[in-house]
PDB file of C-alpha atoms in Angstrom:
ATOM      1  CA  ALA D 944      62.324-100.699 -30.831  1.00  0.00           C
ATOM      2  CA  SER D 945      65.853 -99.944 -29.907  1.00  0.00           C
ATOM      3  CA  HIS D 946      67.892 -97.240 -31.484  1.00  0.00           C
ATOM      4  CA  PRO D 947      71.376 -97.751 -32.723  1.00  0.00           C
ATOM      5  CA  PRO D 948      74.141 -96.367 -30.573  1.00  0.00           C
ATOM      6  CA  GLU D 949      74.709 -93.463 -32.968  1.00  0.00           C
ATOM      7  CA  TYR D 950      71.143 -92.233 -32.341  1.00  0.00           C
ATOM      8  CA  ARG D 951      71.515 -92.179 -28.613  1.00  0.00           C
ATOM      9  CA  ARG D 952      74.882 -90.496 -28.927  1.00  0.00           C
ATOM     10  CA  TYR D 953      74.152 -87.815 -31.512  1.00  0.00           C
ATOM     11  CA  ILE D 954      70.531 -87.539 -32.611  1.00  0.00           C
ATOM     12  CA  ALA D 955      68.717 -87.770 -29.273  1.00  0.00           C
ATOM     13  CA  PRO D 956      70.682 -85.004 -27.580  1.00  0.00           C
ATOM     14  CA  ALA D 957      70.235 -82.755 -30.613  1.00  0.00           C
ATOM     15  CA  ALA D 958      66.486 -83.399 -30.636  1.00  0.00           C
ATOM     16  CA  MET D 959      66.232 -82.611 -26.961  1.00  0.00           C
ATOM     17  CA  THR D 960      68.256 -79.448 -27.419  1.00  0.00           C
ATOM     18  CA  LEU D 961      66.005 -78.416 -30.306  1.00  0.00           C
ATOM     19  CA  GLY D 962      62.885 -79.181 -28.274  1.00  0.00           C
ATOM     20  CA  PHE D 963      64.124 -77.168 -25.306  1.00  0.00           C
ATOM     21  CA  GLY D 964      65.025 -74.333 -27.674  1.00  0.00           C
ATOM     22  CA  LEU D 965      61.567 -74.310 -29.233  1.00  0.00           C
ATOM     23  CA  LEU D 966      59.944 -74.441 -25.812  1.00  0.00           C
ATOM     24  CA  ALA D 967      62.123 -71.604 -24.570  1.00  0.00           C
ATOM     25  CA  ALA D 968      61.316 -69.580 -27.677  1.00  0.00           C
ATOM     26  CA  ALA D 969      57.602 -70.196 -27.182  1.00  0.00           C
ATOM     27  CA  VAL D 970      57.806 -69.240 -23.521  1.00  0.00           C
ATOM     28  CA  ALA D 971      59.861 -66.164 -24.349  1.00  0.00           C
ATOM     29  CA  GLY D 972      57.381 -65.126 -27.050  1.00  0.00           C
ATOM     30  CA  ARG D 973      54.499 -65.569 -24.695  1.00  0.00           C
ATOM     31  CA  LEU D 974      56.253 -63.614 -21.976  1.00  0.00           C
ATOM     32  CA  GLY D 975      57.103 -60.906 -24.505  1.00  0.00           C
ATOM     33  CA  ARG D 976      53.526 -60.616 -25.640  1.00  0.00           C
ATOM     34  CA  GLU D 977      52.315 -60.518 -22.033  1.00  0.00           C
ATOM     35  CA  LYS D 978      54.841 -57.809 -21.248  1.00  0.00           C
ATOM     36  CA  ALA D 979      53.744 -55.815 -24.303  1.00  0.00           C
ATOM     37  CA  ARG D 980      50.110 -56.107 -23.231  1.00  0.00           C
ATOM     38  CA  LYS D 981      50.985 -54.982 -19.712  1.00  0.00           C
ATOM     39  CA  GLU D 982      53.007 -52.070 -21.027  1.00  0.00           C
ATOM     40  CA  ALA D 983      50.153 -51.070 -23.359  1.00  0.00           C
ATOM     41  CA  ALA D 984      47.656 -51.299 -20.507  1.00  0.00           C
ATOM     42  CA  LEU D 985      49.981 -49.321 -18.256  1.00  0.00           C
ATOM     43  CA  SER D 986      50.416 -46.702 -20.981  1.00  0.00           C
ATOM     44  CA  GLU D 987      46.621 -46.461 -21.359  1.00  0.00           C
ATOM     45  CA  VAL D 988      46.235 -46.117 -17.601  1.00  0.00           C
ATOM     46  CA  ARG D 989      48.842 -43.366 -17.538  1.00  0.00           C
ATOM     47  CA  ALA D 990      47.134 -41.611 -20.467  1.00  0.00           C
ATOM     48  CA  ARG D 991      43.816 -41.772 -18.638  1.00  0.00           C
ATOM     49  CA  GLU D 992      45.452 -40.461 -15.465  1.00  0.00           C
ATOM     50  CA  ASN D 993      46.947 -37.565 -17.432  1.00  0.00           C
ATOM     51  CA  HIS D 994      43.543 -36.873 -18.983  1.00  0.00           C
ATOM     52  CA  LEU D 995      41.891 -36.959 -15.574  1.00  0.00           C
ATOM     53  CA  GLU D 996      44.536 -34.590 -14.203  1.00  0.00           C
ATOM     54  CA  GLN D 997      43.860 -32.181 -17.093  1.00  0.00           C
ATOM     55  CA  VAL D 998      40.113 -32.420 -16.549  1.00  0.00           C
ATOM     56  CA  ASN D 999      40.607 -31.877 -12.819  1.00  0.00           C
ATOM     57  CA  ALA D1000      42.804 -28.836 -13.489  1.00  0.00           C
ATOM     58  CA  GLN D1001      40.139 -27.434 -15.845  1.00  0.00           C
ATOM     59  CA  LEU D1002      37.435 -28.086 -13.249  1.00  0.00           C
ATOM     60  CA  GLN D1003      39.465 -26.354 -10.555  1.00  0.00           C
ATOM     61  CA  ALA D1004      40.083 -23.377 -12.854  1.00  0.00           C
ATOM     62  CA  GLY D1005      36.396 -23.249 -13.695  1.00  0.00           C
ATOM     63  CA  TRP D1006      35.475 -23.468 -10.025  1.00  0.00           C
ATOM     64  CA  ARG D1007      37.843 -20.614  -9.183  1.00  0.00           C
ATOM     65  CA  GLU D1008      36.318 -18.516 -11.972  1.00  0.00           C
ATOM     66  CA  LEU D1009      32.817 -19.324 -10.763  1.00  0.00           C
ATOM     67  CA  SER D1010      33.812 -18.450  -7.209  1.00  0.00           C
ATOM     68  CA  GLU D1011      35.238 -15.128  -8.363  1.00  0.00           C
ATOM     69  CA  ARG D1012      32.101 -14.385 -10.382  1.00  0.00           C
ATOM     70  CA  GLY D1013      29.956 -15.356  -7.434  1.00  0.00           C
ATOM     71  CA  ALA D1014      31.904 -12.969  -5.222  1.00  0.00           C
ATOM     72  CA  ARG D1015      31.479 -10.170  -7.762  1.00  0.00           C
ATOM     73  CA  LEU D1016      27.764 -10.907  -8.073  1.00  0.00           C
ATOM     74  CA  ARG D1017      27.358 -10.854  -4.291  1.00  0.00           C
ATOM     75  CA  GLU D1018      29.182  -7.535  -4.149  1.00  0.00           C
ATOM     76  CA  LEU D1019      26.996  -6.148  -6.960  1.00  0.00           C
ATOM     77  CA  ASN D1020      23.854  -7.423  -5.238  1.00  0.00           C
ATOM     78  CA  THR D1021      24.958  -5.737  -2.009  1.00  0.00           C
ATOM     79  CA  ARG D1022      25.449  -2.459  -3.861  1.00  0.00           C
ATOM     80  CA  LEU D1023      22.057  -2.777  -5.556  1.00  0.00           C
ATOM     81  CA  GLU D1024      20.358  -3.446  -2.234  1.00  0.00           C
ATOM     82  CA  GLU D1025      22.101  -0.419  -0.740  1.00  0.00           C
ATOM     83  CA  ASN D1026      21.038   1.742  -3.696  1.00  0.00           C
ATOM     84  CA  GLU D1027      17.455   0.475  -3.417  1.00  0.00           C
ATOM     85  CA  ARG D1028      17.484   1.281   0.287  1.00  0.00           C
ATOM     86  CA  ARG D1029      18.705   4.806  -0.419  1.00  0.00           C
ATOM     87  CA  ILE D1030      16.077   5.246  -3.147  1.00  0.00           C
ATOM     88  CA  ARG D1031      13.338   4.124  -0.748  1.00  0.00           C
ATOM     89  CA  GLU D1032      14.604   6.534   1.881  1.00  0.00           C
ATOM     90  CA  SER D1033      14.706   9.347  -0.688  1.00  0.00           C
ATOM     91  CA  GLU D1034      11.184   8.527  -1.824  1.00  0.00           C
ATOM     92  CA  CYS D1035       9.990   8.541   1.795  1.00  0.00           C
ATOM     93  CA  ARG D1036      11.617  11.924   2.350  1.00  0.00           C
ATOM     94  CA  MET D1037      10.127  13.216  -0.904  1.00  0.00           C
ATOM     95  CA  GLN D1038       6.701  11.907   0.099  1.00  0.00           C
ATOM     96  CA  GLY D1039       7.027  13.603   3.473  1.00  0.00           C
ATOM     97  CA  ILE D1040       7.996  16.874   1.834  1.00  0.00           C
ATOM     98  CA  LEU D1041       5.124  16.715  -0.634  1.00  0.00           C
ATOM     99  CA  THR D1042       2.635  15.880   2.106  1.00  0.00           C
ATOM    100  CA  SER D1043       3.812  18.869   4.110  1.00  0.00           C
ATOM    101  CA  LEU D1044       3.502  21.120   1.049  1.00  0.00           C
ATOM    102  CA  ASN D1045      -0.157  20.123   0.505  1.00  0.00           C
ATOM    103  CA  ASP D1046      -1.753  19.543  -2.907  1.00  0.00           C
ATOM    104  CA  THR D1047       1.582  19.133  -4.706  1.00  0.00           C
ATOM    105  CA  MET D1048       2.876  16.611  -7.252  1.00  0.00           C
ATOM    106  CA  VAL D1049       6.263  16.118  -8.900  1.00  0.00           C
ATOM    107  CA  PHE D1050       6.535  14.473 -12.324  1.00  0.00           C
ATOM    108  CA  ALA D1051       9.475  13.383 -14.432  1.00  0.00           C
ATOM    109  CA  LEU D1052       8.512  13.796 -18.100  1.00  0.00           C
ATOM    110  CA  ASP D1053      10.322  12.909 -21.306  1.00  0.00           C
ATOM    111  CA  ARG D1054      10.399  15.025 -24.456  1.00  0.00           C
ATOM    112  CA  ASP D1055       7.126  13.474 -25.700  1.00  0.00           C
ATOM    113  CA  GLY D1056       5.256  14.264 -22.491  1.00  0.00           C
ATOM    114  CA  ILE D1057       5.300  10.691 -21.156  1.00  0.00           C
ATOM    115  CA  HIS D1058       5.141  10.493 -17.355  1.00  0.00           C
ATOM    116  CA  GLN D1059       8.307   8.624 -16.301  1.00  0.00           C
ATOM    117  CA  ALA D1060       7.911   8.906 -12.526  1.00  0.00           C
ATOM    118  CA  LEU D1061       5.555  10.476 -10.012  1.00  0.00           C
ATOM    119  CA  TRP D1062       5.663  11.640  -6.410  1.00  0.00           C
ATOM    120  CA  ARG D1063       2.593  13.304  -4.889  1.00  0.00           C
ATOM    121  CA  ASP D1064       0.638  14.255  -1.830  1.00  0.00           C
ATOM    122  CA  ILE D1065      -1.420  11.060  -1.502  1.00  0.00           C
ATOM    123  CA  ARG D1066      -4.410  13.108  -0.398  1.00  0.00           C
ATOM    124  CA  LEU D1067      -4.763  14.344  -3.978  1.00  0.00           C
ATOM    125  CA  ASP D1068      -5.985  10.864  -4.981  1.00  0.00           C
ATOM    126  CA  ARG D1069      -9.063  11.300  -2.794  1.00  0.00           C
ATOM    127  CA  LYS D1070      -9.500  14.924  -3.814  1.00  0.00           C
ATOM    128  CA  TYR D1071      -9.385  14.187  -7.559  1.00  0.00           C
ATOM    129  CA  GLY D1072     -11.235  10.875  -7.251  1.00  0.00           C
ATOM    130  CA  MET D1073      -8.542   8.912  -9.105  1.00  0.00           C
ATOM    131  CA  ASP D1074      -5.356   6.909  -8.510  1.00  0.00           C
ATOM    132  CA  LEU D1075      -2.696   9.336  -9.726  1.00  0.00           C
ATOM    133  CA  SER D1076      -0.006   6.637  -9.738  1.00  0.00           C
ATOM    134  CA  GLY D1077      -1.736   5.320 -12.875  1.00  0.00           C
ATOM    135  CA  LEU D1078      -0.406   8.353 -14.758  1.00  0.00           C
ATOM    136  CA  VAL D1079       3.077   6.803 -14.948  1.00  0.00           C
ATOM    137  CA  GLY D1080       3.658   5.546 -18.465  1.00  0.00           C
ATOM    138  CA  ARG D1081       0.839   7.673 -19.890  1.00  0.00           C
ATOM    139  CA  SER D1082       1.250  10.854 -21.916  1.00  0.00           C
ATOM    140  CA  LEU D1083      -0.113  14.331 -21.339  1.00  0.00           C
ATOM    141  CA  LYS D1084      -2.469  13.690 -24.259  1.00  0.00           C
ATOM    142  CA  ASP D1085      -4.065  10.880 -22.246  1.00  0.00           C
ATOM    143  CA  VAL D1086      -4.877  13.299 -19.418  1.00  0.00           C
ATOM    144  CA  PHE D1087      -5.638  16.659 -21.056  1.00  0.00           C
ATOM    145  CA  PRO D1088      -7.643  17.602 -24.176  1.00  0.00           C
ATOM    146  CA  GLY D1089      -5.899  18.620 -27.394  1.00  0.00           C
ATOM    147  CA  GLU D1090      -4.964  22.283 -26.919  1.00  0.00           C
ATOM    148  CA  ALA D1091      -4.213  21.889 -23.224  1.00  0.00           C
ATOM    149  CA  ALA D1092      -1.960  18.885 -23.881  1.00  0.00           C
ATOM    150  CA  LYS D1093      -0.155  20.759 -26.674  1.00  0.00           C
ATOM    151  CA  ARG D1094       0.438  23.780 -24.421  1.00  0.00           C
ATOM    152  CA  LEU D1095       1.982  21.576 -21.754  1.00  0.00           C
ATOM    153  CA  GLU D1096       4.048  19.574 -24.283  1.00  0.00           C
ATOM    154  CA  ASP D1097       5.386  22.826 -25.738  1.00  0.00           C
ATOM    155  CA  GLY D1098       6.374  23.882 -22.220  1.00  0.00           C
ATOM    156  CA  VAL D1099       8.220  20.596 -21.659  1.00  0.00           C
ATOM    157  CA  ARG D1100      10.132  20.897 -24.943  1.00  0.00           C
ATOM    158  CA  GLN D1101      10.983  24.538 -24.260  1.00  0.00           C
ATOM    159  CA  ALA D1102      12.389  23.604 -20.852  1.00  0.00           C
ATOM    160  CA  ILE D1103      14.469  20.743 -22.327  1.00  0.00           C
ATOM    161  CA  GLU D1104      15.727  22.465 -25.480  1.00  0.00           C
ATOM    162  CA  LYS D1105      16.350  25.963 -24.080  1.00  0.00           C
ATOM    163  CA  GLY D1106      17.121  25.093 -20.462  1.00  0.00           C
ATOM    164  CA  GLU D1107      14.409  27.486 -19.279  1.00  0.00           C
ATOM    165  CA  ASN D1108      11.902  27.311 -16.457  1.00  0.00           C
ATOM    166  CA  VAL D1109       8.352  27.398 -17.811  1.00  0.00           C
ATOM    167  CA  THR D1110       5.085  27.980 -15.926  1.00  0.00           C
ATOM    168  CA  VAL D1111       1.728  26.852 -17.314  1.00  0.00           C
ATOM    169  CA  GLU D1112      -1.698  27.035 -15.678  1.00  0.00           C
ATOM    170  CA  GLN D1113      -4.185  24.425 -16.794  1.00  0.00           C
ATOM    171  CA  ALA D1114      -7.552  23.041 -15.656  1.00  0.00           C
ATOM    172  CA  LEU D1115      -7.850  19.287 -15.059  1.00  0.00           C
ATOM    173  CA  GLN D1116     -11.162  17.496 -15.601  1.00  0.00           C
ATOM    174  CA  ALA D1117     -11.073  14.706 -13.007  1.00  0.00           C
ATOM    175  CA  PRO D1118     -13.746  12.334 -11.660  1.00  0.00           C
ATOM    176  CA  GLY D1119     -13.839  14.479  -8.535  1.00  0.00           C
ATOM    177  CA  GLY D1120     -14.512  17.687 -10.451  1.00  0.00           C
ATOM    178  CA  THR D1121     -12.591  20.448 -12.229  1.00  0.00           C
ATOM    179  CA  PHE D1122      -9.303  21.480 -10.653  1.00  0.00           C
ATOM    180  CA  TRP D1123      -6.812  24.145 -11.629  1.00  0.00           C
ATOM    181  CA  GLN D1124      -3.116  23.259 -11.606  1.00  0.00           C
ATOM    182  CA  GLU D1125       0.068  25.277 -11.964  1.00  0.00           C
ATOM    183  CA  PHE D1126       2.870  23.456 -13.799  1.00  0.00           C
ATOM    184  CA  SER D1127       6.414  24.656 -13.037  1.00  0.00           C
ATOM    185  CA  ILE D1128       8.568  22.878 -15.646  1.00  0.00           C
ATOM    186  CA  ALA D1129      12.384  22.788 -15.615  1.00  0.00           C
ATOM    187  CA  PRO D1130      15.063  20.694 -17.378  1.00  0.00           C
ATOM    188  CA  LEU D1131      16.113  17.612 -15.413  1.00  0.00           C
ATOM    189  CA  ARG D1132      19.813  17.851 -14.607  1.00  0.00           C
ATOM    190  CA  GLY D1133      22.027  15.057 -15.886  1.00  0.00           C
ATOM    191  CA  THR D1134      19.709  14.162 -18.787  1.00  0.00           C
ATOM    192  CA  MET D1135      19.195  15.378 -22.340  1.00  0.00           C
ATOM    193  CA  ASP D1136      15.547  14.504 -22.957  1.00  0.00           C
ATOM    194  CA  ASN D1137      13.748  14.806 -19.628  1.00  0.00           C
ATOM    195  CA  ALA D1138      12.137  17.519 -17.547  1.00  0.00           C
ATOM    196  CA  VAL D1139      10.909  17.745 -13.976  1.00  0.00           C
ATOM    197  CA  CYS D1140       7.523  19.277 -13.341  1.00  0.00           C
ATOM    198  CA  VAL D1141       6.244  20.531  -9.993  1.00  0.00           C
ATOM    199  CA  VAL D1142       2.442  20.648 -10.080  1.00  0.00           C
ATOM    200  CA  ARG D1143       0.531  22.655  -7.488  1.00  0.00           C
ATOM    201  CA  ASP D1144      -3.223  22.613  -7.086  1.00  0.00           C
ATOM    202  CA  ILE D1145      -4.313  26.250  -7.336  1.00  0.00           C
ATOM    203  CA  THR D1146      -8.070  25.631  -7.424  1.00  0.00           C
ATOM    204  CA  ALA D1147      -8.637  27.606  -4.221  1.00  0.00           C
ATOM    205  CA  ARG D1148      -6.704  30.571  -5.603  1.00  0.00           C
ATOM    206  CA  LYS D1149      -8.564  30.435  -8.908  1.00  0.00           C
ATOM    207  CA  ASP D1150     -11.902  30.257  -7.105  1.00  0.00           C
ATOM    208  CA  ALA D1151     -10.940  33.266  -4.989  1.00  0.00           C
ATOM    209  CA  GLU D1152      -9.870  35.193  -8.096  1.00  0.00           C
ATOM    210  CA  ARG D1153     -13.140  34.311  -9.832  1.00  0.00           C
ATOM    211  CA  ARG D1154     -15.214  35.417  -6.843  1.00  0.00           C
ATOM    212  CA  LEU D1155     -13.225  38.642  -6.614  1.00  0.00           C
ATOM    213  CA  GLU D1156     -13.751  39.307 -10.317  1.00  0.00           C
ATOM    214  CA  ASP D1157     -17.470  38.582  -9.985  1.00  0.00           C
ATOM    215  CA  GLU D1158     -17.688  40.977  -7.046  1.00  0.00           C
ATOM    216  CA  ARG D1159     -15.703  43.634  -8.905  1.00  0.00           C
ATOM    217  CA  ARG D1160     -17.916  43.280 -11.970  1.00  0.00           C
ATOM    218  CA  LEU D1161     -21.055  43.422  -9.820  1.00  0.00           C
ATOM    219  CA  PHE D1162     -19.697  46.454  -7.999  1.00  0.00           C
ATOM    220  CA  MET D1163     -18.658  48.220 -11.188  1.00  0.00           C
ATOM    221  CA  ASP D1164     -22.065  47.599 -12.739  1.00  0.00           C
ATOM    222  CA  GLY D1165     -23.846  48.978  -9.643  1.00  0.00           C
ATOM    223  CA  PRO D1166     -24.656  52.572  -8.632  1.00  0.00           C
ATOM    224  CA  VAL D1167     -21.647  52.971  -6.339  1.00  0.00           C
ATOM    225  CA  ILE D1168     -18.713  55.172  -7.335  1.00  0.00           C
ATOM    226  CA  VAL D1169     -15.372  54.482  -5.661  1.00  0.00           C
ATOM    227  CA  PHE D1170     -12.889  57.222  -4.788  1.00  0.00           C
ATOM    228  CA  ARG D1171      -9.505  56.841  -3.145  1.00  0.00           C
ATOM    229  CA  TRP D1172      -7.758  59.791  -1.537  1.00  0.00           C
ATOM    230  CA  LYS D1173      -4.203  60.161  -0.391  1.00  0.00           C
ATOM    231  CA  ALA D1174      -3.987  60.884   3.320  1.00  0.00           C
ATOM    232  CA  VAL D1175      -2.013  64.133   3.030  1.00  0.00           C
ATOM    233  CA  GLU D1176      -2.916  67.813   3.141  1.00  0.00           C
ATOM    234  CA  GLY D1177      -5.501  68.626   0.504  1.00  0.00           C
ATOM    235  CA  TRP D1178      -6.574  64.967   0.229  1.00  0.00           C
ATOM    236  CA  PRO D1179      -5.685  64.566  -3.471  1.00  0.00           C
ATOM    237  CA  VAL D1180      -7.733  61.943  -5.327  1.00  0.00           C
ATOM    238  CA  GLU D1181      -5.641  58.957  -6.466  1.00  0.00           C
ATOM    239  CA  TYR D1182      -8.324  56.744  -7.968  1.00  0.00           C
ATOM    240  CA  VAL D1183     -11.888  56.997  -9.295  1.00  0.00           C
ATOM    241  CA  SER D1184     -13.824  53.885 -10.423  1.00  0.00           C
ATOM    242  CA  PRO D1185     -14.371  53.711 -14.224  1.00  0.00           C
ATOM    243  CA  ASN D1186     -18.169  53.963 -13.852  1.00  0.00           C
ATOM    244  CA  VAL D1187     -17.941  57.588 -12.699  1.00  0.00           C
ATOM    245  CA  ARG D1188     -18.685  58.990 -16.169  1.00  0.00           C
ATOM    246  CA  GLU D1189     -21.651  56.683 -16.630  1.00  0.00           C
ATOM    247  CA  ARG D1190     -23.063  57.558 -13.173  1.00  0.00           C
ATOM    248  CA  LEU D1191     -22.251  61.253 -12.971  1.00  0.00           C
ATOM    249  CA  GLY D1192     -22.128  62.134 -16.634  1.00  0.00           C
ATOM    250  CA  TYR D1193     -18.626  63.630 -16.539  1.00  0.00           C
TER     251      TYR D1193
END
């Protein structure tokens, strides 16, 4: 169908203009929405990049802290190894000294008589028939009977509380026999509740004293009278055995 001239002159151009306008508006809207989506995506990407940068900064800070701690731990470990080496050397020197002294032990004891540490002439283990290192962690009551343990504990407390050196002689009943020991107890410097105890085996001395006493008693009970004179003019008598009255009657 044909349109009147007025349509072609006025209405058709207006319709085309309107159509182009609508199309342009639609295209512009679509482009606007696409731009908004791109900007939102770009903003999200930037936010994620910022978050990653923050996480990376935190990781680097944490790594630096860990590195510093690792360095401090290595330094501390080096010091501990050096201290352990010195302690081993000191223990070796102590062991050498004790071995040269013969039949000697050194204990560190607390106020309750618990053995905290021990150094000894290793030959005492064979002599006593027991592993003396097993005394560490045990108390004097585990080693000696009641009165003997109390006497030694009193000596330890006296040394700690009064700062005095105390000497106690005590017999030890060991698997290898009966042995006499001399305990020289002194406060341990640098501590408040510990003492150091040097223990010497005096069994040989005690046996000699016992034999001498037996001989003296046998001699005094016999028929012999002992006189001692001073080697000067007149030979004055300095000593007469106590059995003189019994043997001579005066």
